[in-house]
């Protein structure tokens, strides 16, 4: 390591910068021998150049704990560089020097480092901070760098001023002061509210820039909470004491009601009017309204005066009818103020000739009885009229009964077709009756069935191929009915014999199936119009969200009860003589699909398998979602999990693809797939107007303290399986649903969710402090698929005699949608009214196999496919069928299928599994203009033969 260049003024002497002295050569040699250090050469080569220029100068630094810091500098051109600290040269042995050559200028560049320890800084006692600077030499002279100060970093433990709690009225100003602890470097301050950082840039109402103080310009209810001042520098972090801020609302009077009616009917009484302290109601300890809540004034009610008759008038002149009249009026006095009207007749008449007057050549005494019995004659005419009408009604009824009996005795059909509409479905009424005629198709003819059983079912029905119907009663299970026929009465194709009052009559023979028969038969399960409501105690637990079924060539449907998830295996998707046990499950644990960036999980993760199963026709998987569907605001993707556990995008819902098809309905997505696996829907919001649909519900239960009552408000994705998880949790906690759940539209505009309890009876209940209003960050709600989101409120009764609770739960997004849940309940279970919330529609038979699983009978389905798979010169082919069923996108997918119409009908089956709305399909076909001309040539006997051959081929 070289020494410094010769300084100007030393001449032949040598300059030793670390000693700050000039020595003669001999003295320098002695010094060199003493400290074994190098000195500069006797002469410096002459070369053109400039004074040293610092490329890098030492920076101010802080020593943290006991770790030394490094100071560095770099200069060009430089023969030597040394550090001087606090006016003294640093020994050359403490320098680390590196030398290089600047290729562009050919000048020598030197870089030097030194370490400064905590001990060195602490040992220095001077008027200013410990400092160091660089001195660089060239052959022309020296240059000095800036002074860099070195300080020991620290942060005291105690705040100079902690924030103090405050109670402020709503819309008042809140100022919380904070003076952080002394420290080097000075600490930076951050504010926390309920342990969450406050971002003043996102809330214009909050300012944290004024000398570390927190200023809330206009206090809101949501600003109530615990505030903490956080100070931090490079050494440590310090927390202040928490300050509790309560934003209260002083009560205000509502408008006066109208004056009540006078409390007496007659005489002097009083009227009153009232007002309530609810505009607004006092909140968080706010003052109650001052003044009277009821006002009374005197009133005088006029007494009623009953009417009285005047005296009779004089008799009138005798009339041609031999009568004269007299009258009187109710005016002495007239009725007033609600008094009664006079009783009796206001007019009298009598004969004025003592019976001597002759009318129509008869004495008056003979005519008078006839004239006064005129009303009796009119009554007799009315009786004759009504008797005639009754006889006519009876005759019509007899005629109708006779025609009905005649038709039944001459009918060869098991189904009487009343309605002429094609493929009618929906909500119909059926009478399923067992007839006394025998049936040789029953497996066990030894037992005689109860032939008097008659059941009437009312509700939506599943229309099936007539030869594939199997009826199940309470006592026996019958084979397919071979005598059911189909009549063609529609204007365009086959009517299935369903009307507003249609009856199925099956001719059955004696016998029953043996016990333990596991044949893959089908049954008809009509649904009642009054849905079966499932209670909390009967819901499946999380481990039960899995279902299985064995399916063969006939296909079927697999349904996950109360989740909206289903799987449709079309007829022919599984090769003949093969059967598979197919399963379906929903992941209720932590989702394995981790969202990237702004991507949101919109549906449950649904697994169907086995994964190695191959199908010849696409199957339909229905997955519920919680997005408010709009291509302008959402970009929705279908994703599949690989065997390695990674998620890959299958397609975007709006993309064109021939590998699969996605049809997005308002609450579910129907996917046509060729392979089993785990699938889920994700969404990427395009704009701030993207909306997630949330289901909000409130549950309540008593706490350990007999005076306390807990309210839990849930906000979960609007999918049946998400709400089922909440119900399962509440069942274990003893919770009770207090109000029907409602739908909340939550926008992706980064604004948080606010939940508050309102209108609590002030003298019966009180709410625990700081819990009346709670705010949930936007990110927690937007990604709420991780765990059910809920807020808890604790209410306390003043006395044990209070058993009724009435309040409102307000759930609103700031600058967004709002919902109100009205709670009106008894906290005693014996008096509580149970609110139903689950209509169980299909959980009794989650797996349906064979024709009964489909709404469209197989024979009708074959005719539709045969008609529409053949291109038409007018363009009325399968593309028109898709268009009439609202399938307008990605038609290239159907074009690659062997039977596009069959795949379209499979998609229709998946979309209408709940309602079975065959009317809509029939209307779509009629709009296309397909007539039944092609089918009209097929006689009923040919139709029966074709259906029988199909049933025999499929083992029915």
Short mmCIF file of N, CA, C and O in Angstrom, two decimals, residues 769-882:
data_model
loop_
_atom_site.label_atom_id
_atom_site.label_comp_id
_atom_site.label_asym_id
_atom_site.label_seq_id
_atom_site.Cartn_x
_atom_site.Cartn_y
_atom_site.Cartn_z
N UNK A 769 -70.04 -1.66 24.49
CA UNK A 769 -69.39 -0.50 23.85
C UNK A 769 -68.54 -0.91 22.65
O UNK A 769 -67.94 -1.98 22.63
N UNK A 770 -68.54 -0.03 21.66
CA UNK A 770 -67.71 -0.14 20.46
C UNK A 770 -68.07 -1.33 19.59
O UNK A 770 -67.29 -1.76 18.75
N UNK A 771 -69.24 -1.91 19.79
CA UNK A 771 -69.65 -3.02 18.92
C UNK A 771 -70.89 -2.71 18.13
O UNK A 771 -71.34 -3.55 17.35
N UNK A 772 -71.49 -1.56 18.32
CA UNK A 772 -72.73 -1.25 17.60
C UNK A 772 -72.48 -1.07 16.11
O UNK A 772 -73.38 -1.27 15.31
N UNK A 773 -71.26 -0.70 15.74
CA UNK A 773 -70.94 -0.51 14.33
C UNK A 773 -69.56 -1.10 14.08
O UNK A 773 -68.60 -0.76 14.77
N UNK A 774 -69.48 -2.00 13.12
CA UNK A 774 -68.21 -2.64 12.78
C UNK A 774 -67.97 -2.49 11.29
O UNK A 774 -68.90 -2.53 10.49
N UNK A 775 -66.70 -2.34 10.95
CA UNK A 775 -66.32 -2.12 9.55
C UNK A 775 -65.35 -3.20 9.12
O UNK A 775 -64.40 -3.53 9.85
N UNK A 776 -65.59 -3.80 7.96
CA UNK A 776 -64.78 -4.89 7.45
C UNK A 776 -64.03 -4.39 6.22
O UNK A 776 -64.64 -3.81 5.31
N UNK A 777 -62.71 -4.56 6.15
CA UNK A 777 -61.96 -4.08 4.99
C UNK A 777 -62.44 -4.73 3.69
O UNK A 777 -62.95 -5.86 3.69
N UNK A 778 -62.26 -4.01 2.62
CA UNK A 778 -62.72 -4.49 1.32
C UNK A 778 -62.09 -5.82 0.95
O UNK A 778 -62.77 -6.73 0.47
N UNK A 779 -60.78 -5.93 1.15
CA UNK A 779 -60.08 -7.16 0.74
C UNK A 779 -60.60 -8.38 1.47
O UNK A 779 -60.65 -9.48 0.91
N UNK A 780 -61.02 -8.20 2.72
CA UNK A 780 -61.55 -9.34 3.49
C UNK A 780 -62.88 -9.82 2.93
O UNK A 780 -63.15 -11.01 2.87
N UNK A 781 -63.71 -8.90 2.46
CA UNK A 781 -65.00 -9.28 1.89
C UNK A 781 -64.83 -9.81 0.48
O UNK A 781 -65.43 -10.82 0.10
N UNK A 782 -64.00 -9.16 -0.31
CA UNK A 782 -63.84 -9.52 -1.72
C UNK A 782 -63.27 -10.93 -1.86
O UNK A 782 -63.56 -11.62 -2.83
N UNK A 783 -62.45 -11.37 -0.91
CA UNK A 783 -61.88 -12.72 -0.94
C UNK A 783 -62.44 -13.56 0.20
O UNK A 783 -61.72 -14.29 0.86
N UNK A 784 -63.75 -13.46 0.41
CA UNK A 784 -64.37 -14.12 1.56
C UNK A 784 -64.56 -15.61 1.37
O UNK A 784 -65.16 -16.26 2.21
N UNK A 785 -64.08 -16.19 0.24
CA UNK A 785 -64.24 -17.63 0.05
C UNK A 785 -63.32 -18.42 0.96
O UNK A 785 -63.43 -19.64 1.03
N UNK A 786 -62.38 -17.76 1.63
CA UNK A 786 -61.48 -18.50 2.51
C UNK A 786 -62.23 -19.04 3.72
O UNK A 786 -62.17 -20.19 4.05
N UNK A 787 -62.93 -18.18 4.44
CA UNK A 787 -63.70 -18.58 5.61
C UNK A 787 -64.98 -17.74 5.62
O UNK A 787 -64.99 -16.63 5.11
N UNK A 788 -66.06 -18.30 6.20
CA UNK A 788 -67.28 -17.49 6.28
C UNK A 788 -67.04 -16.22 7.08
O UNK A 788 -66.55 -16.25 8.20
N UNK A 789 -67.36 -15.09 6.48
CA UNK A 789 -67.14 -13.79 7.12
C UNK A 789 -68.33 -13.46 8.02
O UNK A 789 -69.47 -13.53 7.58
N UNK A 790 -68.05 -13.14 9.28
CA UNK A 790 -69.14 -12.75 10.16
C UNK A 790 -68.65 -11.75 11.20
O UNK A 790 -67.46 -11.70 11.52
N UNK A 791 -69.59 -10.95 11.69
CA UNK A 791 -69.33 -10.00 12.76
C UNK A 791 -70.27 -10.34 13.92
O UNK A 791 -71.44 -10.67 13.71
N UNK A 792 -69.74 -10.26 15.13
CA UNK A 792 -70.51 -10.63 16.32
C UNK A 792 -70.87 -9.37 17.10
O UNK A 792 -70.06 -8.45 17.23
N UNK A 793 -72.10 -9.33 17.61
CA UNK A 793 -72.58 -8.24 18.44
C UNK A 793 -73.12 -8.84 19.73
O UNK A 793 -73.85 -9.84 19.71
N UNK A 794 -72.78 -8.23 20.84
CA UNK A 794 -73.21 -8.73 22.14
C UNK A 794 -74.19 -7.74 22.76
O UNK A 794 -73.87 -6.57 22.95
N UNK A 795 -75.40 -8.22 23.06
CA UNK A 795 -76.44 -7.40 23.65
C UNK A 795 -76.72 -7.89 25.07
O UNK A 795 -76.58 -9.08 25.36
N UNK A 796 -77.11 -6.97 25.94
CA UNK A 796 -77.36 -7.31 27.34
C UNK A 796 -78.73 -6.78 27.76
O UNK A 796 -79.08 -5.63 27.49
N UNK A 797 -79.50 -7.66 28.41
CA UNK A 797 -80.80 -7.27 28.94
C UNK A 797 -80.61 -6.53 30.27
O UNK A 797 -79.72 -6.86 31.05
N UNK A 798 -81.49 -5.59 30.53
CA UNK A 798 -81.44 -4.95 31.83
C UNK A 798 -82.02 -5.85 32.92
O UNK A 798 -81.53 -5.86 34.05
N UNK A 799 -83.08 -6.60 32.57
CA UNK A 799 -83.70 -7.49 33.55
C UNK A 799 -83.97 -8.84 32.89
O UNK A 799 -84.18 -8.91 31.67
N UNK A 800 -84.02 -9.92 33.67
CA UNK A 800 -84.31 -11.25 33.09
C UNK A 800 -85.73 -11.35 32.55
O UNK A 800 -86.02 -12.29 31.81
N UNK A 801 -86.62 -10.42 32.92
CA UNK A 801 -88.00 -10.52 32.45
C UNK A 801 -88.14 -10.12 30.98
O UNK A 801 -89.16 -10.38 30.36
N UNK A 802 -87.13 -9.49 30.41
CA UNK A 802 -87.17 -9.11 29.00
C UNK A 802 -86.91 -10.35 28.15
O UNK A 802 -85.83 -10.93 28.20
N UNK A 803 -87.91 -10.75 27.36
CA UNK A 803 -87.78 -11.95 26.52
C UNK A 803 -87.91 -11.65 25.04
O UNK A 803 -87.69 -12.54 24.22
N UNK A 804 -88.28 -10.43 24.68
CA UNK A 804 -88.45 -10.08 23.27
C UNK A 804 -87.33 -9.15 22.82
O UNK A 804 -86.94 -8.25 23.56
N UNK A 805 -86.84 -9.37 21.64
CA UNK A 805 -85.78 -8.54 21.06
C UNK A 805 -86.24 -8.03 19.70
O UNK A 805 -86.67 -8.81 18.85
N UNK A 806 -86.14 -6.72 19.52
CA UNK A 806 -86.50 -6.09 18.26
C UNK A 806 -85.42 -5.09 17.90
O UNK A 806 -85.11 -4.19 18.68
N UNK A 807 -84.82 -5.26 16.73
CA UNK A 807 -83.79 -4.33 16.27
C UNK A 807 -83.62 -4.51 14.77
O UNK A 807 -84.24 -5.37 14.15
N UNK A 808 -82.76 -3.69 14.19
CA UNK A 808 -82.44 -3.76 12.77
C UNK A 808 -80.94 -3.97 12.61
O UNK A 808 -80.15 -3.40 13.35
N UNK A 809 -80.59 -4.79 11.62
CA UNK A 809 -79.19 -4.99 11.24
C UNK A 809 -79.00 -4.35 9.88
O UNK A 809 -79.66 -4.73 8.91
N UNK A 810 -78.13 -3.37 9.81
CA UNK A 810 -77.85 -2.67 8.55
C UNK A 810 -76.51 -3.14 8.01
O UNK A 810 -75.48 -3.01 8.68
N UNK A 811 -76.53 -3.71 6.81
CA UNK A 811 -75.31 -4.14 6.13
C UNK A 811 -75.20 -3.30 4.86
O UNK A 811 -76.07 -3.38 3.98
N UNK A 812 -74.15 -2.52 4.77
CA UNK A 812 -74.01 -1.64 3.61
C UNK A 812 -72.55 -1.51 3.21
O UNK A 812 -71.65 -1.56 4.06
N UNK A 813 -72.35 -1.38 1.92
CA UNK A 813 -71.02 -1.05 1.42
C UNK A 813 -70.95 0.46 1.23
O UNK A 813 -71.88 1.06 0.69
N UNK A 814 -69.87 1.03 1.72
CA UNK A 814 -69.71 2.47 1.54
C UNK A 814 -69.75 2.79 0.05
O UNK A 814 -69.02 2.19 -0.74
N UNK A 815 -70.61 3.72 -0.32
CA UNK A 815 -70.84 4.09 -1.71
C UNK A 815 -71.29 2.87 -2.51
O UNK A 815 -70.84 2.65 -3.65
N UNK A 816 -72.18 2.06 -1.91
CA UNK A 816 -72.66 0.87 -2.58
C UNK A 816 -74.05 0.47 -2.10
O UNK A 816 -74.83 1.30 -1.61
N UNK A 817 -74.34 -0.82 -2.20
CA UNK A 817 -75.65 -1.38 -1.90
C UNK A 817 -75.85 -1.51 -0.39
O UNK A 817 -74.87 -1.64 0.36
N UNK A 818 -77.12 -1.54 0.03
CA UNK A 818 -77.45 -1.65 1.45
C UNK A 818 -78.60 -2.61 1.62
O UNK A 818 -79.51 -2.68 0.79
N UNK A 819 -78.57 -3.42 2.71
CA UNK A 819 -79.66 -4.31 3.06
C UNK A 819 -79.98 -4.14 4.54
O UNK A 819 -79.08 -3.91 5.36
N UNK A 820 -81.26 -4.27 4.88
CA UNK A 820 -81.72 -4.18 6.27
C UNK A 820 -82.34 -5.52 6.66
O UNK A 820 -83.22 -6.03 5.96
N UNK A 821 -81.84 -6.10 7.75
CA UNK A 821 -82.42 -7.32 8.32
C UNK A 821 -83.21 -6.92 9.57
O UNK A 821 -82.64 -6.37 10.52
N UNK A 822 -84.50 -7.17 9.54
CA UNK A 822 -85.37 -6.81 10.66
C UNK A 822 -85.46 -8.00 11.61
O UNK A 822 -85.94 -9.06 11.25
N UNK A 823 -84.96 -7.82 12.83
CA UNK A 823 -84.96 -8.89 13.84
C UNK A 823 -86.14 -8.67 14.77
O UNK A 823 -86.26 -7.59 15.37
N UNK A 824 -87.00 -9.63 14.87
CA UNK A 824 -88.14 -9.60 15.78
C UNK A 824 -88.30 -11.02 16.32
O UNK A 824 -88.85 -11.88 15.65
N UNK A 825 -87.76 -11.29 17.51
CA UNK A 825 -87.70 -12.66 17.98
C UNK A 825 -87.83 -12.71 19.49
O UNK A 825 -87.72 -11.69 20.18
N UNK A 826 -88.09 -13.90 19.97
CA UNK A 826 -88.08 -14.18 21.40
C UNK A 826 -86.80 -14.93 21.72
O UNK A 826 -86.39 -15.84 21.00
N UNK A 827 -86.14 -14.56 22.80
CA UNK A 827 -84.89 -15.23 23.16
C UNK A 827 -85.15 -16.54 23.86
O UNK A 827 -84.21 -17.30 24.13
N UNK A 828 -86.42 -16.82 24.17
CA UNK A 828 -86.78 -18.11 24.76
C UNK A 828 -87.12 -19.08 23.65
O UNK A 828 -87.95 -18.79 22.79
N UNK A 829 -86.48 -20.27 23.66
CA UNK A 829 -86.69 -21.21 22.58
C UNK A 829 -88.13 -21.70 22.53
O UNK A 829 -88.64 -22.03 21.46
N UNK A 830 -88.80 -21.76 23.67
CA UNK A 830 -90.17 -22.25 23.68
C UNK A 830 -91.12 -21.30 22.97
O UNK A 830 -92.16 -21.71 22.47
N UNK A 831 -90.77 -20.00 22.91
CA UNK A 831 -91.63 -19.01 22.28
C UNK A 831 -91.13 -18.58 20.91
O UNK A 831 -91.80 -17.83 20.22
N UNK A 832 -89.97 -19.06 20.53
CA UNK A 832 -89.35 -18.58 19.29
C UNK A 832 -90.02 -19.21 18.08
O UNK A 832 -90.32 -20.40 18.05
N UNK A 833 -90.22 -18.39 17.07
CA UNK A 833 -90.79 -18.86 15.82
C UNK A 833 -89.66 -19.29 14.89
O UNK A 833 -88.74 -18.54 14.62
N UNK A 834 -89.75 -20.52 14.42
CA UNK A 834 -88.69 -21.06 13.56
C UNK A 834 -88.82 -20.48 12.17
O UNK A 834 -89.90 -20.50 11.57
N UNK A 835 -87.70 -19.97 11.66
CA UNK A 835 -87.67 -19.43 10.29
C UNK A 835 -87.01 -20.47 9.41
O UNK A 835 -85.89 -20.91 9.64
N UNK A 836 -87.71 -20.89 8.38
CA UNK A 836 -87.17 -21.89 7.48
C UNK A 836 -86.28 -21.22 6.45
O UNK A 836 -86.51 -20.09 6.05
N UNK A 837 -85.28 -21.95 6.04
CA UNK A 837 -84.32 -21.33 5.11
C UNK A 837 -83.80 -22.28 4.06
O UNK A 837 -83.10 -21.87 3.17
N UNK A 838 -84.09 -23.56 4.14
CA UNK A 838 -83.63 -24.49 3.12
C UNK A 838 -84.82 -25.26 2.56
O UNK A 838 -85.52 -25.94 3.29
N UNK A 839 -85.08 -25.12 1.29
CA UNK A 839 -86.10 -25.94 0.64
C UNK A 839 -85.40 -27.12 0.00
O UNK A 839 -84.74 -26.98 -1.02
N UNK A 840 -85.52 -28.28 0.60
CA UNK A 840 -84.79 -29.45 0.10
C UNK A 840 -85.58 -30.04 -1.05
O UNK A 840 -86.70 -30.51 -0.89
N UNK A 841 -85.00 -30.02 -2.23
CA UNK A 841 -85.72 -30.44 -3.42
C UNK A 841 -85.29 -31.81 -3.92
O UNK A 841 -86.09 -32.54 -4.48
N UNK A 842 -84.03 -32.14 -3.75
CA UNK A 842 -83.56 -33.34 -4.43
C UNK A 842 -82.61 -34.16 -3.57
O UNK A 842 -81.90 -35.01 -4.09
N UNK A 843 -82.54 -33.93 -2.27
CA UNK A 843 -81.55 -34.61 -1.47
C UNK A 843 -81.95 -36.03 -1.14
O UNK A 843 -81.14 -36.82 -0.71
N UNK A 844 -83.24 -36.39 -1.29
CA UNK A 844 -83.64 -37.74 -0.96
C UNK A 844 -83.05 -38.74 -1.92
O UNK A 844 -82.64 -39.84 -1.54
N UNK A 845 -82.98 -38.40 -3.19
CA UNK A 845 -82.42 -39.29 -4.20
C UNK A 845 -81.34 -38.54 -4.98
O UNK A 845 -81.60 -38.03 -6.06
N UNK A 846 -80.13 -38.41 -4.43
CA UNK A 846 -79.09 -37.65 -5.12
C UNK A 846 -78.64 -38.29 -6.42
O UNK A 846 -78.12 -37.61 -7.28
N UNK A 847 -78.80 -39.62 -6.57
CA UNK A 847 -78.38 -40.29 -7.79
C UNK A 847 -79.62 -40.85 -8.48
O UNK A 847 -80.36 -41.64 -7.91
N UNK A 848 -79.85 -40.42 -9.72
CA UNK A 848 -80.94 -40.93 -10.53
C UNK A 848 -80.34 -41.54 -11.78
O UNK A 848 -79.51 -40.92 -12.46
N UNK A 849 -80.75 -42.76 -12.08
CA UNK A 849 -80.19 -43.46 -13.24
C UNK A 849 -81.30 -43.80 -14.21
O UNK A 849 -82.47 -43.93 -13.83
N UNK A 850 -80.93 -43.94 -15.45
CA UNK A 850 -81.89 -44.34 -16.46
C UNK A 850 -82.76 -43.20 -16.93
O UNK A 850 -82.53 -42.03 -16.63
N UNK A 851 -83.81 -43.51 -17.66
CA UNK A 851 -84.66 -42.47 -18.28
C UNK A 851 -85.30 -41.53 -17.30
O UNK A 851 -85.60 -40.38 -17.64
N UNK A 852 -85.56 -41.96 -16.07
CA UNK A 852 -86.25 -41.08 -15.12
C UNK A 852 -85.41 -39.87 -14.73
O UNK A 852 -85.91 -38.90 -14.18
N UNK A 853 -84.11 -39.94 -15.01
CA UNK A 853 -83.24 -38.81 -14.67
C UNK A 853 -83.37 -37.65 -15.64
O UNK A 853 -82.86 -36.57 -15.38
N UNK A 854 -84.03 -37.88 -16.76
CA UNK A 854 -84.11 -36.86 -17.81
C UNK A 854 -85.54 -36.36 -17.93
O UNK A 854 -86.51 -37.11 -17.75
N UNK A 855 -85.68 -35.08 -18.24
CA UNK A 855 -87.00 -34.47 -18.39
C UNK A 855 -87.62 -34.80 -19.75
O UNK A 855 -88.84 -34.89 -19.85
N UNK A 856 -86.81 -34.96 -20.78
CA UNK A 856 -87.32 -35.24 -22.12
C UNK A 856 -87.32 -36.75 -22.34
O UNK A 856 -86.27 -37.39 -22.20
N UNK A 857 -88.45 -37.35 -22.65
CA UNK A 857 -88.48 -38.80 -22.91
C UNK A 857 -87.54 -39.16 -24.05
O UNK A 857 -87.34 -38.39 -25.00
N UNK A 858 -86.98 -40.36 -23.96
CA UNK A 858 -85.96 -40.76 -24.92
C UNK A 858 -86.51 -40.81 -26.34
O UNK A 858 -85.83 -40.42 -27.30
N UNK A 859 -87.73 -41.34 -26.51
CA UNK A 859 -88.29 -41.44 -27.86
C UNK A 859 -88.50 -40.07 -28.48
O UNK A 859 -88.22 -39.86 -29.66
N UNK A 860 -88.96 -39.11 -27.67
CA UNK A 860 -89.12 -37.74 -28.18
C UNK A 860 -87.77 -37.13 -28.50
O UNK A 860 -87.58 -36.44 -29.50
N UNK A 861 -86.80 -37.40 -27.65
CA UNK A 861 -85.44 -36.88 -27.86
C UNK A 861 -84.87 -37.39 -29.18
O UNK A 861 -84.24 -36.64 -29.93
N UNK A 862 -85.08 -38.68 -29.49
CA UNK A 862 -84.57 -39.25 -30.74
C UNK A 862 -85.18 -38.56 -31.95
O UNK A 862 -84.49 -38.27 -32.93
N UNK A 863 -86.47 -38.26 -31.86
CA UNK A 863 -87.13 -37.62 -33.00
C UNK A 863 -86.63 -36.19 -33.19
O UNK A 863 -86.47 -35.72 -34.33
N UNK A 864 -86.41 -35.49 -32.08
CA UNK A 864 -85.88 -34.12 -32.20
C UNK A 864 -84.50 -34.15 -32.85
O UNK A 864 -84.20 -33.35 -33.75
N UNK A 865 -83.64 -35.07 -32.41
CA UNK A 865 -82.29 -35.15 -32.97
C UNK A 865 -82.33 -35.52 -34.44
O UNK A 865 -81.60 -34.96 -35.27
N UNK A 866 -83.19 -36.49 -34.79
CA UNK A 866 -83.27 -36.90 -36.20
C UNK A 866 -83.76 -35.76 -37.07
O UNK A 866 -83.36 -35.63 -38.23
N UNK A 867 -84.61 -34.93 -36.53
CA UNK A 867 -85.17 -33.82 -37.31
C UNK A 867 -84.17 -32.68 -37.48
O UNK A 867 -83.99 -32.14 -38.57
N UNK A 868 -83.48 -32.32 -36.39
CA UNK A 868 -82.66 -31.12 -36.43
C UNK A 868 -81.20 -31.38 -36.80
O UNK A 868 -80.49 -30.44 -37.13
N UNK A 869 -80.73 -32.62 -36.71
CA UNK A 869 -79.36 -32.89 -37.13
C UNK A 869 -79.22 -32.87 -38.64
O UNK A 869 -78.11 -32.76 -39.18
N UNK A 870 -80.34 -33.02 -39.35
CA UNK A 870 -80.32 -32.98 -40.83
C UNK A 870 -80.45 -31.54 -41.29
O UNK A 870 -81.42 -30.87 -40.95
N UNK A 871 -79.47 -31.03 -42.06
CA UNK A 871 -79.55 -29.63 -42.51
C UNK A 871 -80.80 -29.39 -43.34
O UNK A 871 -81.27 -30.25 -44.08
N UNK A 872 -81.35 -28.19 -43.24
CA UNK A 872 -82.58 -27.81 -43.92
C UNK A 872 -82.28 -26.67 -44.87
O UNK A 872 -81.47 -25.80 -44.58
N UNK A 873 -82.97 -26.67 -45.99
CA UNK A 873 -82.73 -25.62 -46.98
C UNK A 873 -83.09 -24.24 -46.43
O UNK A 873 -82.51 -23.23 -46.82
N UNK A 874 -84.02 -24.20 -45.46
CA UNK A 874 -84.41 -22.92 -44.88
C UNK A 874 -83.57 -22.55 -43.68
O UNK A 874 -83.81 -21.54 -43.03
N UNK A 875 -82.59 -23.37 -43.36
CA UNK A 875 -81.72 -23.07 -42.23
C UNK A 875 -82.28 -23.43 -40.89
O UNK A 875 -81.73 -23.06 -39.86
N UNK A 876 -83.41 -24.18 -40.85
CA UNK A 876 -84.04 -24.54 -39.57
C UNK A 876 -83.45 -25.85 -39.07
O UNK A 876 -84.12 -26.88 -39.02
N UNK A 877 -82.14 -25.86 -38.73
CA UNK A 877 -81.48 -27.07 -38.27
C UNK A 877 -81.08 -26.87 -36.82
O UNK A 877 -81.67 -26.06 -36.10
N UNK A 878 -80.04 -27.59 -36.36
CA UNK A 878 -79.64 -27.53 -34.95
C UNK A 878 -79.17 -26.14 -34.53
O UNK A 878 -79.27 -25.78 -33.36
N UNK A 879 -78.67 -25.36 -35.47
CA UNK A 879 -78.27 -24.00 -35.11
C UNK A 879 -79.47 -23.16 -34.69
O UNK A 879 -79.39 -22.37 -33.74
N UNK A 880 -80.60 -23.34 -35.39
CA UNK A 880 -81.82 -22.65 -34.99
C UNK A 880 -82.32 -23.17 -33.64
O UNK A 880 -82.80 -22.40 -32.80
N UNK A 881 -82.17 -24.48 -33.39
CA UNK A 881 -82.55 -25.05 -32.10
C UNK A 881 -81.71 -24.43 -30.98
O UNK A 881 -82.23 -24.10 -29.90
N UNK A 882 -80.42 -24.25 -31.22
CA UNK A 882 -79.55 -23.63 -30.22
C UNK A 882 -79.95 -22.18 -29.99
O UNK A 882 -80.02 -21.71 -28.85
#
